[in-house]
Coordinates of C-alpha atoms in Angstrom, one line a residue:
Chain A
M1 CA -157.6 36.3 7.2
D2 CA -159.9 33.5 6.4
I3 CA -158.9 33.2 2.9
V4 CA -155.4 32.5 3.4
Y5 CA -156.5 29.2 5.6
V6 CA -158.6 28.4 2.3
I7 CA -155.5 28.8 0.1
D8 CA -153.9 26.7 1.8
I9 CA -156.7 24.3 1.7
L10 CA -157.0 24.3 -1.8
G11 CA -152.7 23.8 -1.7
T12 CA -153.7 20.9 0.3
F13 CA -155.7 19.5 -2.8
A14 CA -153.6 21.0 -5.7
F15 CA -150.7 19.1 -3.6
A16 CA -152.3 15.8 -3.2
I17 CA -153.6 15.8 -6.5
S18 CA -150.4 15.8 -7.2
G19 CA -148.6 13.3 -5.4
A20 CA -152.2 10.8 -6.4
L21 CA -151.2 11.4 -9.6
V22 CA -146.7 10.4 -9.4
A23 CA -148.4 7.1 -7.6
S24 CA -150.8 6.2 -10.2
K25 CA -148.2 6.5 -13.1
K26 CA -146.5 4.3 -10.6
E27 CA -148.9 2.1 -10.2
F28 CA -149.2 1.9 -6.1
D29 CA -152.6 0.4 -5.2
L30 CA -155.1 2.8 -3.7
F31 CA -152.6 2.6 -0.6
G32 CA -149.8 4.3 -2.4
V33 CA -152.0 7.1 -3.2
I34 CA -153.4 7.7 -0.2
I35 CA -149.7 8.3 1.5
L36 CA -148.1 9.5 -1.7
A37 CA -151.1 12.2 -1.6
F38 CA -151.0 12.6 1.9
V39 CA -147.6 13.0 1.9
T40 CA -147.4 15.4 -1.2
A41 CA -150.2 17.7 0.9
V42 CA -148.5 17.4 4.4
G43 CA -145.1 16.5 4.9
G44 CA -143.6 19.5 4.6
G45 CA -145.6 21.6 7.2
M46 CA -145.1 17.5 9.6
L47 CA -141.5 17.2 8.9
R48 CA -141.7 21.9 10.1
D49 CA -143.4 21.2 13.1
I50 CA -141.4 18.2 13.5
L51 CA -138.2 20.1 13.4
I52 CA -139.4 22.8 15.8
D53 CA -141.5 21.2 18.2
A54 CA -145.1 22.1 17.5
H55 CA -147.1 19.3 18.6
P56 CA -149.8 19.0 18.3
I57 CA -148.3 18.8 14.5
N58 CA -150.1 19.8 11.6
W59 CA -152.2 17.5 10.1
I60 CA -153.0 15.9 13.8
G61 CA -154.2 19.5 15.4
D62 CA -156.6 20.1 12.3
L63 CA -158.8 16.5 10.8
N64 CA -159.5 19.3 7.5
Y65 CA -156.3 18.2 6.4
I66 CA -157.2 14.7 5.9
Y67 CA -160.3 15.1 4.5
T68 CA -159.6 17.2 1.6
I69 CA -156.8 15.3 1.5
L70 CA -158.9 11.4 0.5
S71 CA -161.0 14.2 -1.4
A72 CA -158.2 14.8 -3.6
V73 CA -157.7 11.1 -3.5
V74 CA -161.8 10.5 -4.3
F75 CA -161.5 13.4 -6.9
T76 CA -158.5 12.0 -9.3
F77 CA -160.0 8.2 -9.3
L78 CA -163.3 9.9 -10.7
F79 CA -161.6 12.5 -12.5
K80 CA -158.4 11.0 -13.9
S81 CA -158.7 11.5 -18.0
K82 CA -160.4 15.2 -17.4
I83 CA -157.7 16.6 -14.9
A84 CA -154.4 16.9 -17.7
P85 CA -156.3 19.1 -19.9
L86 CA -157.2 20.8 -16.4
R87 CA -153.2 21.6 -15.8
K88 CA -153.0 25.3 -15.8
T89 CA -155.6 25.4 -13.3
F90 CA -153.8 23.1 -10.9
F91 CA -150.3 24.7 -11.8
L92 CA -151.9 28.1 -10.4
F93 CA -153.6 25.9 -7.2
D94 CA -150.3 24.5 -6.8
T95 CA -148.8 28.7 -7.2
I96 CA -150.9 30.0 -5.1
G97 CA -150.5 26.6 -2.6
I98 CA -146.6 27.1 -2.8
S99 CA -147.1 31.2 -2.0
V100 CA -149.7 30.2 1.3
F101 CA -147.4 27.9 2.5
T102 CA -144.3 29.1 2.2
L103 CA -145.9 32.2 4.3
L104 CA -147.2 30.8 6.7
G105 CA -144.6 28.4 7.7
L106 CA -142.6 31.3 7.9
Q107 CA -145.3 33.5 9.9
K108 CA -145.5 30.1 13.1
G109 CA -141.8 29.7 13.2
L110 CA -141.0 34.1 13.9
S111 CA -144.0 33.0 16.1
F112 CA -141.7 30.1 17.6
N113 CA -139.3 32.7 18.3
L114 CA -137.0 31.2 16.0
P115 CA -134.0 33.7 14.0
A116 CA -135.3 35.1 10.8
I117 CA -133.3 32.4 9.5
V118 CA -134.7 30.1 10.6
A119 CA -138.2 30.7 9.9
I120 CA -136.8 31.7 6.4
I121 CA -135.9 27.5 5.9
M122 CA -139.0 27.2 8.1
G123 CA -141.2 28.2 5.1
M124 CA -139.3 26.9 3.0
V125 CA -139.0 23.4 4.5
S126 CA -143.2 23.9 4.3
A127 CA -143.8 24.7 1.1
V128 CA -140.6 21.9 -0.9
F129 CA -140.2 18.8 1.4
G130 CA -143.9 17.4 0.8
G131 CA -142.5 17.0 -2.5
V132 CA -139.1 15.9 -1.2
I133 CA -140.6 13.2 0.6
R134 CA -143.3 12.0 -1.8
D135 CA -140.2 11.7 -5.0
V136 CA -137.7 9.9 -1.9
L137 CA -140.8 7.5 -1.4
S138 CA -141.8 6.8 -5.1
R139 CA -138.1 6.5 -5.3
E140 CA -137.2 9.3 -7.6
V141 CA -134.2 12.2 -7.5
P142 CA -136.3 15.3 -5.9
L143 CA -137.0 17.0 -9.1
I144 CA -136.8 19.3 -6.9
F145 CA -133.1 18.9 -6.3
K146 CA -133.0 19.2 -10.3
K147 CA -135.3 21.6 -12.4
E148 CA -136.6 23.9 -11.0
I149 CA -136.6 27.2 -9.2
Y150 CA -139.1 26.6 -6.9
A151 CA -137.4 26.2 -3.5
S152 CA -135.5 30.2 -4.9
A153 CA -139.5 31.5 -5.1
C154 CA -140.1 30.3 -1.9
L155 CA -137.0 31.5 -0.7
S156 CA -137.2 35.0 -2.2
G157 CA -140.1 35.7 -1.2
G158 CA -139.8 35.1 2.4
L159 CA -137.3 37.2 2.2
I160 CA -138.7 40.4 1.2
Y161 CA -141.9 39.7 3.5
L162 CA -139.0 39.6 6.5
L163 CA -137.3 42.7 5.0
L164 CA -140.7 44.5 4.9
R165 CA -142.0 43.5 8.1
Q166 CA -139.5 46.1 9.4
T167 CA -141.3 49.2 7.2
P168 CA -145.2 50.1 8.5
I169 CA -146.2 48.2 5.9
N170 CA -149.7 46.0 7.0
D171 CA -148.6 42.5 8.1
N172 CA -151.5 41.7 5.6
L173 CA -150.4 43.3 2.3
N174 CA -147.0 42.2 3.0
F175 CA -148.4 38.8 3.2
I176 CA -150.3 39.9 -0.1
I177 CA -146.9 41.7 -2.0
S178 CA -144.7 38.7 -1.1
A179 CA -147.5 36.1 -1.7
I180 CA -147.3 37.2 -5.1
V181 CA -143.7 37.5 -5.3
I182 CA -143.4 33.6 -4.9
I183 CA -146.2 33.8 -7.4
V184 CA -144.5 35.5 -10.1
I185 CA -141.1 33.9 -9.6
R186 CA -142.1 30.9 -9.7
T187 CA -144.3 31.2 -12.8
V188 CA -141.8 32.8 -14.5
S189 CA -139.7 29.7 -13.7
V190 CA -141.1 27.8 -15.3
V191 CA -142.4 29.6 -18.5
Y192 CA -138.8 30.3 -18.8
K193 CA -137.9 27.4 -17.7
L194 CA -135.1 29.3 -16.0
E195 CA -132.3 26.8 -14.2
L196 CA -130.0 27.7 -11.6
P197 CA -126.4 27.2 -12.0
K198 CA -125.2 23.5 -10.9
I199 CA -121.2 22.8 -10.2
K200 CA -120.1 21.6 -13.9
D201 CA -116.8 19.4 -13.0
N202 CA -117.4 15.8 -11.5
V203 CA -113.8 17.2 -9.4
F204 CA -113.6 13.6 -8.2
S205 CA -114.3 12.1 -12.3
N206 CA -111.5 9.9 -12.7
K207 CA -110.6 10.8 -16.0
Chain B
M1 CA -113.3 22.2 26.0
D2 CA -113.9 24.8 23.3
I3 CA -111.0 22.6 20.6
V4 CA -113.7 20.2 20.6
Y5 CA -116.1 23.1 19.7
V6 CA -113.5 23.9 17.0
I7 CA -113.5 20.8 15.6
D8 CA -117.0 20.1 15.9
I9 CA -117.4 23.4 13.4
L10 CA -114.6 21.7 10.9
G11 CA -115.8 18.6 11.1
T12 CA -119.6 20.5 9.4
F13 CA -117.4 21.9 7.3
A14 CA -116.1 18.7 5.5
F15 CA -119.2 16.7 5.6
A16 CA -120.3 19.8 4.2
I17 CA -117.8 19.4 1.2
S18 CA -118.8 15.7 1.2
G19 CA -122.4 16.5 0.1
A20 CA -121.8 19.0 -2.0
L21 CA -120.1 17.0 -4.3
V22 CA -122.1 14.3 -4.3
A23 CA -124.8 16.3 -5.0
S24 CA -122.9 18.2 -8.1
K25 CA -121.9 14.5 -9.2
K26 CA -125.6 14.5 -9.5
E27 CA -126.0 17.1 -11.2
F28 CA -128.3 18.6 -9.0
D29 CA -128.7 22.8 -9.1
L30 CA -127.3 25.1 -6.5
F31 CA -131.1 24.8 -4.2
G32 CA -130.0 20.6 -3.9
V33 CA -126.4 21.1 -3.3
I34 CA -127.4 23.2 -0.6
I35 CA -129.7 20.9 0.9
L36 CA -127.2 17.8 0.4
A37 CA -124.3 19.5 2.0
F38 CA -126.6 20.7 4.6
V39 CA -128.1 16.5 5.6
T40 CA -125.3 15.5 5.2
A41 CA -123.6 17.4 7.7
V42 CA -126.4 18.2 10.4
G43 CA -129.1 15.7 9.5
G44 CA -127.2 13.2 11.9
G45 CA -127.2 15.5 14.9
M46 CA -131.1 16.7 14.0
L47 CA -132.4 12.8 14.0
R48 CA -130.2 12.0 17.1
D49 CA -132.4 15.8 19.0
I50 CA -135.8 14.4 17.2
L51 CA -134.8 11.0 19.0
I52 CA -134.0 12.0 22.8
D53 CA -136.8 15.4 22.1
A54 CA -133.6 17.6 22.4
H55 CA -135.3 21.2 21.2
P56 CA -133.9 23.7 19.9
I57 CA -132.7 20.7 17.9
N58 CA -128.5 21.4 16.6
W59 CA -128.9 23.7 13.8
I60 CA -131.9 25.8 15.3
G61 CA -129.8 26.2 18.6
D62 CA -126.6 26.9 17.0
L63 CA -126.4 29.3 13.6
N64 CA -123.0 28.8 13.3
Y65 CA -123.9 25.5 11.6
I66 CA -126.2 27.1 8.8
Y67 CA -122.5 29.8 8.1
T68 CA -120.6 27.1 8.5
I69 CA -122.8 24.4 6.0
L70 CA -123.1 27.8 3.2
S71 CA -119.6 28.8 4.0
A72 CA -118.8 25.3 2.5
V73 CA -120.5 25.4 -0.5
V74 CA -119.4 28.5 -1.4
F75 CA -115.7 27.0 -1.1
T76 CA -117.0 23.7 -3.3
F77 CA -118.4 26.1 -6.0
L78 CA -115.1 28.2 -6.1
F79 CA -112.3 25.5 -5.4
K80 CA -113.9 22.6 -7.0
S81 CA -110.9 21.8 -9.0
K82 CA -108.2 22.0 -6.1
I83 CA -110.6 20.2 -3.2
A84 CA -109.5 16.5 -5.3
P85 CA -105.9 16.8 -4.6
L86 CA -106.6 18.0 -1.5
R87 CA -108.2 14.5 -0.1
K88 CA -106.1 13.5 2.5
T89 CA -106.4 17.0 4.0
F90 CA -110.5 16.1 4.2
F91 CA -110.5 13.0 5.0
L92 CA -108.3 13.6 7.9
F93 CA -110.8 16.5 8.7
D94 CA -113.9 14.4 8.7
T95 CA -112.4 11.1 10.2
I96 CA -111.4 13.8 13.3
G97 CA -115.1 15.1 12.6
I98 CA -116.4 11.1 12.9
S99 CA -115.1 11.2 16.2
V100 CA -115.9 14.3 18.1
F101 CA -119.6 13.7 17.0
T102 CA -120.1 11.2 18.0
L103 CA -118.5 11.7 21.0
L104 CA -120.8 15.0 21.8
G105 CA -123.6 12.8 20.5
L106 CA -122.7 10.6 23.2
Q107 CA -122.4 12.4 26.0
K108 CA -125.7 14.3 25.3
G109 CA -126.9 11.6 25.1
L110 CA -125.3 10.6 28.6
S111 CA -126.8 14.4 29.7
F112 CA -130.1 12.7 29.1
N113 CA -130.1 10.4 31.5
L114 CA -130.1 7.5 28.3
P115 CA -129.8 3.9 29.1
A116 CA -125.7 3.1 27.9
I117 CA -126.6 1.3 25.3
V118 CA -129.3 4.2 24.4
A119 CA -126.2 6.7 24.5
I120 CA -124.2 4.9 22.2
I121 CA -126.3 4.3 19.1
M122 CA -127.5 8.3 20.1
G123 CA -123.2 8.8 19.1
M124 CA -123.4 6.8 16.2
V125 CA -126.7 8.1 14.9
S126 CA -124.4 11.7 15.7
A127 CA -122.0 9.9 13.5
V128 CA -123.6 8.5 10.5
F129 CA -126.8 9.1 9.7
G130 CA -126.4 12.6 8.0
G131 CA -125.1 9.8 5.2
V132 CA -127.3 7.4 5.8
I133 CA -129.8 10.8 4.9
R134 CA -127.4 12.2 2.3
D135 CA -128.0 8.6 0.5
V136 CA -131.6 8.1 0.8
L137 CA -131.9 12.1 -1.0
S138 CA -129.1 11.4 -3.6
R139 CA -131.2 7.7 -4.3
E140 CA -128.0 6.1 -3.6
V141 CA -127.7 2.3 -1.8
P142 CA -125.9 4.0 1.6
L143 CA -122.9 3.4 2.0
I144 CA -122.1 2.6 5.1
F145 CA -124.6 -0.1 5.1
K146 CA -121.7 -2.0 2.0
K147 CA -118.7 -1.3 2.3
E148 CA -116.5 1.1 5.0
I149 CA -116.4 -0.1 8.7
Y150 CA -117.6 3.3 9.9
A151 CA -120.0 2.4 12.2
S152 CA -118.5 0.0 13.5
A153 CA -115.4 3.1 14.6
C154 CA -118.3 4.6 16.3
L155 CA -119.3 1.6 18.2
S156 CA -115.3 1.1 19.3
G157 CA -115.0 4.3 20.5
G158 CA -117.7 4.9 22.7
L159 CA -117.7 1.9 24.1
I160 CA -113.8 2.5 25.1
Y161 CA -115.6 5.7 26.8
L162 CA -117.7 4.6 28.3
L163 CA -115.5 1.7 30.3
L164 CA -113.0 4.6 30.4
R165 CA -115.9 6.6 32.9
Q166 CA -116.0 3.9 34.9
T167 CA -111.8 4.2 36.1
P168 CA -111.1 8.0 37.7
I169 CA -110.0 8.9 34.3
N170 CA -109.8 12.7 33.9
D171 CA -113.0 13.4 31.3
N172 CA -110.8 15.5 29.1
L173 CA -108.1 12.9 28.3
N174 CA -110.7 10.0 27.8
F175 CA -112.4 12.0 25.4
I176 CA -109.2 12.0 24.0
I177 CA -108.0 8.5 23.8
S178 CA -111.8 7.0 22.3
A179 CA -111.8 10.2 19.8
I180 CA -107.7 8.4 18.9
V181 CA -109.5 4.7 18.7
I182 CA -112.4 6.1 16.9
I183 CA -109.6 7.8 13.9
V184 CA -107.0 4.9 14.5
I185 CA -109.6 2.1 13.2
R186 CA -111.2 4.3 10.7
T187 CA -108.3 5.0 9.5
V188 CA -106.6 1.1 9.0
S189 CA -109.9 0.0 8.1
V190 CA -109.0 3.0 4.4
V191 CA -106.4 1.7 4.1
Y192 CA -106.6 -1.7 4.5
K193 CA -110.0 -1.7 2.6
L194 CA -111.0 -3.8 5.9
E195 CA -115.0 -4.9 6.2
L196 CA -117.2 -6.8 7.9
P197 CA -119.1 -10.1 7.7
K198 CA -121.8 -10.4 5.2
I199 CA -124.7 -13.4 5.3
K200 CA -123.6 -14.4 2.4
D201 CA -126.3 -16.8 1.3
N202 CA -129.4 -15.4 -1.0
V203 CA -132.0 -17.8 1.9
F204 CA -134.8 -16.9 -0.3
S205 CA -133.4 -17.3 -3.6
N206 CA -135.5 -19.9 -5.9
K207 CA -132.6 -21.5 -7.0
Chain C
M1 CA -152.7 -8.4 28.9
D2 CA -149.1 -9.7 29.4
I3 CA -149.1 -12.0 27.0
V4 CA -150.2 -8.7 24.3
Y5 CA -146.3 -7.7 25.3
V6 CA -144.9 -11.6 24.5
I7 CA -146.7 -11.3 21.3
D8 CA -145.6 -7.6 20.4
I9 CA -142.1 -8.9 20.8
L10 CA -142.4 -11.8 19.2
G11 CA -143.7 -9.6 16.3
T12 CA -140.7 -7.3 16.2
F13 CA -138.9 -10.6 16.6
A14 CA -140.1 -11.3 13.0
F15 CA -140.1 -8.0 11.4
A16 CA -136.1 -7.7 12.4
I17 CA -135.9 -10.9 10.6
S18 CA -137.2 -10.1 7.7
G19 CA -135.3 -6.9 7.6
A20 CA -132.2 -8.7 8.2
L21 CA -133.0 -11.3 5.0
V22 CA -133.7 -7.5 3.1
A23 CA -129.9 -6.3 4.0
S24 CA -128.6 -10.2 3.0
K25 CA -130.5 -9.9 -0.3
K26 CA -128.5 -6.4 -0.6
E27 CA -125.2 -7.2 0.6
F28 CA -125.2 -4.7 2.9
D29 CA -122.4 -6.1 5.6
L30 CA -122.9 -6.7 9.7
F31 CA -123.9 -3.0 10.9
G32 CA -126.8 -2.6 7.5
V33 CA -128.1 -5.2 8.7
I34 CA -128.8 -4.2 11.9
I35 CA -130.4 -1.0 11.1
L36 CA -132.0 -2.4 8.4
A37 CA -133.8 -4.9 11.4
F38 CA -134.0 -2.6 13.4
V39 CA -136.3 -0.3 11.9
T40 CA -137.5 -3.2 10.0
A41 CA -139.1 -4.1 13.8
V42 CA -139.2 -0.7 14.9
G43 CA -139.3 2.2 13.0
G44 CA -143.4 2.3 13.0
G45 CA -143.6 2.4 16.5
M46 CA -141.2 5.3 16.6
L47 CA -142.3 6.7 13.7
R48 CA -145.5 7.0 15.5
D49 CA -144.5 8.3 19.1
I50 CA -142.3 11.3 16.9
L51 CA -145.7 12.5 15.6
I52 CA -147.8 12.5 18.6
D53 CA -144.5 13.6 20.3
A54 CA -145.0 10.3 22.9
H55 CA -141.4 10.2 24.0
P56 CA -139.4 7.8 25.7
I57 CA -140.0 7.1 22.1
N58 CA -141.0 3.4 21.8
W59 CA -137.3 1.1 21.8
I60 CA -135.8 3.8 24.5
G61 CA -138.2 4.0 26.8
D62 CA -138.0 -0.2 26.8
L63 CA -134.4 -1.8 25.8
N64 CA -136.5 -5.6 25.5
Y65 CA -136.5 -4.2 22.5
I66 CA -133.0 -3.8 21.6
Y67 CA -132.3 -7.4 22.6
T68 CA -135.0 -8.9 20.5
I69 CA -133.8 -7.2 16.9
L70 CA -129.6 -7.9 18.2
S71 CA -131.3 -11.9 19.5
A72 CA -133.2 -12.0 15.4
V73 CA -129.6 -10.4 13.7
V74 CA -128.1 -13.1 15.4
F75 CA -130.4 -15.5 15.1
T76 CA -130.7 -15.1 10.9
F77 CA -126.5 -15.4 10.7
L78 CA -126.5 -18.6 12.4
F79 CA -129.5 -20.0 10.9
K80 CA -130.0 -18.4 7.3
S81 CA -130.2 -21.7 5.7
K82 CA -132.9 -22.7 7.6
I83 CA -135.3 -20.6 7.0
A84 CA -136.5 -20.3 3.9
P85 CA -138.6 -23.8 5.3
L86 CA -139.8 -21.8 8.6
R87 CA -141.6 -19.1 6.0
K88 CA -144.7 -20.3 6.9
T89 CA -144.3 -20.0 10.7
F90 CA -142.6 -16.6 10.0
F91 CA -145.9 -15.4 8.1
L92 CA -147.7 -16.2 11.5
F93 CA -145.2 -14.6 13.5
D94 CA -145.5 -11.4 11.2
T95 CA -149.3 -11.5 10.9
I96 CA -149.8 -12.1 14.6
G97 CA -146.8 -8.9 15.4
I98 CA -149.1 -7.0 12.9
S99 CA -152.0 -7.1 14.2
V100 CA -150.7 -6.6 17.7
F101 CA -148.8 -3.6 16.3
T102 CA -151.9 -1.6 15.0
L103 CA -154.2 -2.1 18.1
L104 CA -151.3 -1.5 20.4
G105 CA -150.9 1.6 17.9
L106 CA -154.4 3.0 18.2
Q107 CA -155.4 2.5 21.8
K108 CA -151.5 4.8 22.1
G109 CA -153.1 7.1 20.2
L110 CA -156.1 6.9 22.2
S111 CA -154.3 7.0 25.5
F112 CA -153.3 10.4 23.9
N113 CA -156.6 11.8 23.5
L114 CA -156.6 11.5 19.7
P115 CA -159.5 11.7 17.4
A116 CA -160.5 8.7 16.0
I117 CA -159.4 9.2 12.9
V118 CA -155.8 10.0 13.6
A119 CA -155.7 6.8 16.2
I120 CA -156.7 4.4 13.4
I121 CA -154.0 6.2 11.4
M122 CA -151.5 5.9 14.3
G123 CA -151.7 1.9 13.7
M124 CA -151.8 1.5 11.0
V125 CA -148.0 4.2 10.8
S126 CA -147.7 0.8 13.7
A127 CA -147.5 -1.6 11.8
V128 CA -146.3 -1.1 8.6
F129 CA -144.3 2.0 8.1
G130 CA -141.1 0.1 9.6
G131 CA -141.7 -1.9 6.6
V132 CA -141.6 1.2 4.3
I133 CA -138.9 2.6 5.7
R134 CA -136.7 -1.3 4.8
D135 CA -137.1 0.4 1.9
V136 CA -136.6 3.6 1.3
L137 CA -133.1 2.2 2.7
S138 CA -132.6 -0.2 0.8
R139 CA -134.0 1.4 -2.1
E140 CA -136.8 -0.5 -2.8
V141 CA -140.6 1.6 -4.2
P142 CA -142.4 0.1 -0.5
L143 CA -143.9 -3.6 -1.4
I144 CA -146.7 -2.0 0.4
F145 CA -147.6 0.7 -2.2
K146 CA -148.0 -1.7 -4.8
K147 CA -148.9 -4.8 -3.7
E148 CA -150.1 -6.3 -0.3
I149 CA -153.2 -5.8 1.3
Y150 CA -152.0 -5.6 4.2
A151 CA -152.6 -1.6 5.3
S152 CA -156.1 -2.4 4.6
A153 CA -155.9 -5.8 6.8
C154 CA -155.3 -2.8 9.9
L155 CA -157.1 -0.4 8.8
S156 CA -160.3 -3.0 9.0
G157 CA -159.5 -4.0 12.0
G158 CA -158.2 -0.7 13.6
L159 CA -162.2 0.5 12.9
I160 CA -163.9 -2.9 14.0
Y161 CA -162.1 -2.2 16.7
L162 CA -163.7 1.6 17.9
L163 CA -166.9 0.5 16.4
L164 CA -166.6 -2.5 19.3
R165 CA -165.5 0.0 22.0
Q166 CA -169.2 1.7 21.5
T167 CA -170.4 -1.9 23.0
P168 CA -170.3 -3.5 25.6
I169 CA -168.4 -6.0 25.3
N170 CA -165.0 -6.8 27.5
D171 CA -162.3 -4.3 25.9
N172 CA -159.9 -8.3 26.2
L173 CA -162.3 -9.2 24.5
N174 CA -162.6 -7.4 21.9
F175 CA -158.4 -6.5 21.4
I176 CA -159.2 -9.6 20.4
I177 CA -161.3 -10.0 17.8
S178 CA -160.0 -7.4 16.3
A179 CA -156.5 -9.0 16.0
I180 CA -158.3 -11.7 14.7
V181 CA -159.5 -9.7 12.1
I182 CA -156.2 -8.6 10.5
I183 CA -155.2 -11.4 10.6
V184 CA -157.9 -12.8 8.3
I185 CA -157.8 -10.5 6.5
R186 CA -154.5 -10.4 5.2
T187 CA -154.2 -14.2 4.9
V188 CA -157.1 -14.7 2.9
S189 CA -155.4 -11.8 0.7
V190 CA -152.0 -13.4 0.3
V191 CA -153.7 -16.8 -0.1
Y192 CA -155.8 -16.1 -2.9
K193 CA -153.2 -13.0 -4.0
L194 CA -156.0 -10.2 -3.7
E195 CA -154.6 -6.5 -4.9
L196 CA -156.5 -3.0 -4.4
P197 CA -157.3 -1.3 -7.0
K198 CA -155.4 1.0 -9.3
I199 CA -156.3 3.8 -11.2
K200 CA -155.3 2.6 -14.2
D201 CA -154.6 5.8 -16.7
N202 CA -151.1 7.3 -16.9
V203 CA -152.9 10.7 -17.0
F204 CA -149.9 13.2 -17.7
S205 CA -148.5 10.5 -20.5
N206 CA -147.4 12.1 -23.7
K207 CA -149.9 10.0 -26.2

């Protein structure tokens, strides 16, 4: 499905802009902006490929990722004041991007003959860890550890995909259904501000 | 020695709980708790395997690590208020775990024909860097860089193991002796609050 | 060129001292000082080798890096009060080191048949990411993302090197010219406090 590649690139573009915006809030210079856009956009897939020994890793094997990221940085510099009103559009790209990153990561895991649970983790790593690396480099506690039901969306979509693979459903249809599951869970959780449970008691507190 | 595998899993369990507890103090959500438990428990061995190109890496090659970590997270959620009184038990698991992580990491390094000094470093990385990654992700200065004689225990035990390998001592006995050295140094250093020396003067200070 | 190897080692020594000094400012203990010296000195090349699957990675394949780093830590402990007056000497080592790290990293990328843009990135990663890892581990926002035209020097030198490779110029001469370009850009930018542009508006601010 070539449409998947297009969405992959659009998602990369949206992720890179998110990284560039965080960097600009932190007053990073141009170099810092590029690096943060870069790790946000391809950091998850890069970590996945290192973990499963898939070389050349994502952005080394396909230079379009680098060009997409550099375009996103230029775009952010040029249109920075116009991005805020476009928030919803970017949220859409971002969310569709997450769903595709998750399922492509999972498929890559399966193609390397990894056990199902590891493949699901690889889907989640692909979608989520770019943001984690972004937050570590900009000295934030990773957002995803505290606020959004984001990883849960990826895990649920990955699980649906694996379950439907056991049925006679066509793989392309399965991909679409699973992607929609991820998109819906993420959108609903952001709109209704759903959160995962926390371990409430500070068990080692001195009081 | 199957007992070593059992201790490896118990150590993983103790490390995962330590990660889950740090995450709960930081008010991470369930996903954040799992990730922090995960990197604390298997992050050291994962880094070692990436550095020496040992694929599949630890938790991909043996799913028992994943199951152990998930069990530890469930355990922490269920019994969180009862863990504090069990601190000494966990310290024991943790300390025995460190000794086994160190020696297994060192043995893996040797089995990859690495030079002795690199194998010792790999033992130390296996035991120590899970905690370092935990601290980086939860935005703490890595504890181990400041307080505990912990890495020193691992280095000493690794050195003893390599020295005794040059003697006719049986390898299993050597493993036990070296593990005890690590356990004793760590326990003594914690009980007596021993610290490593620091470079005192702030040589680049403006005063 | 054996002189390149000597400069590589001198640069490693200078980088290791810079890591040890940051660690001492942070009141890390001896272990923390060694780790920070280590990642500062060889972290960039280590990341490069992991990304391009070049095993054994830098410091595992050549033990001289480890010995150099340990010597640098001992040197820092012994002569800490005398290092400040030597700042200019260390800046020189550091800057020459950066130029050699960049070009050696780039050459390694080319020898792995990577596309030119990836090879340039690898040169930059080799020179820059040791400092990034140092800053992450000591809980600083990476300095390089905010202040110095440092990566730009590496990128410019890498570009010059690749361009001159298309000409009949001898490779050794090319190496020297490109190294001088890096050294001059860095020195000029530090002396005149040049900075890269930033994305000024906080586009997502609430005001």
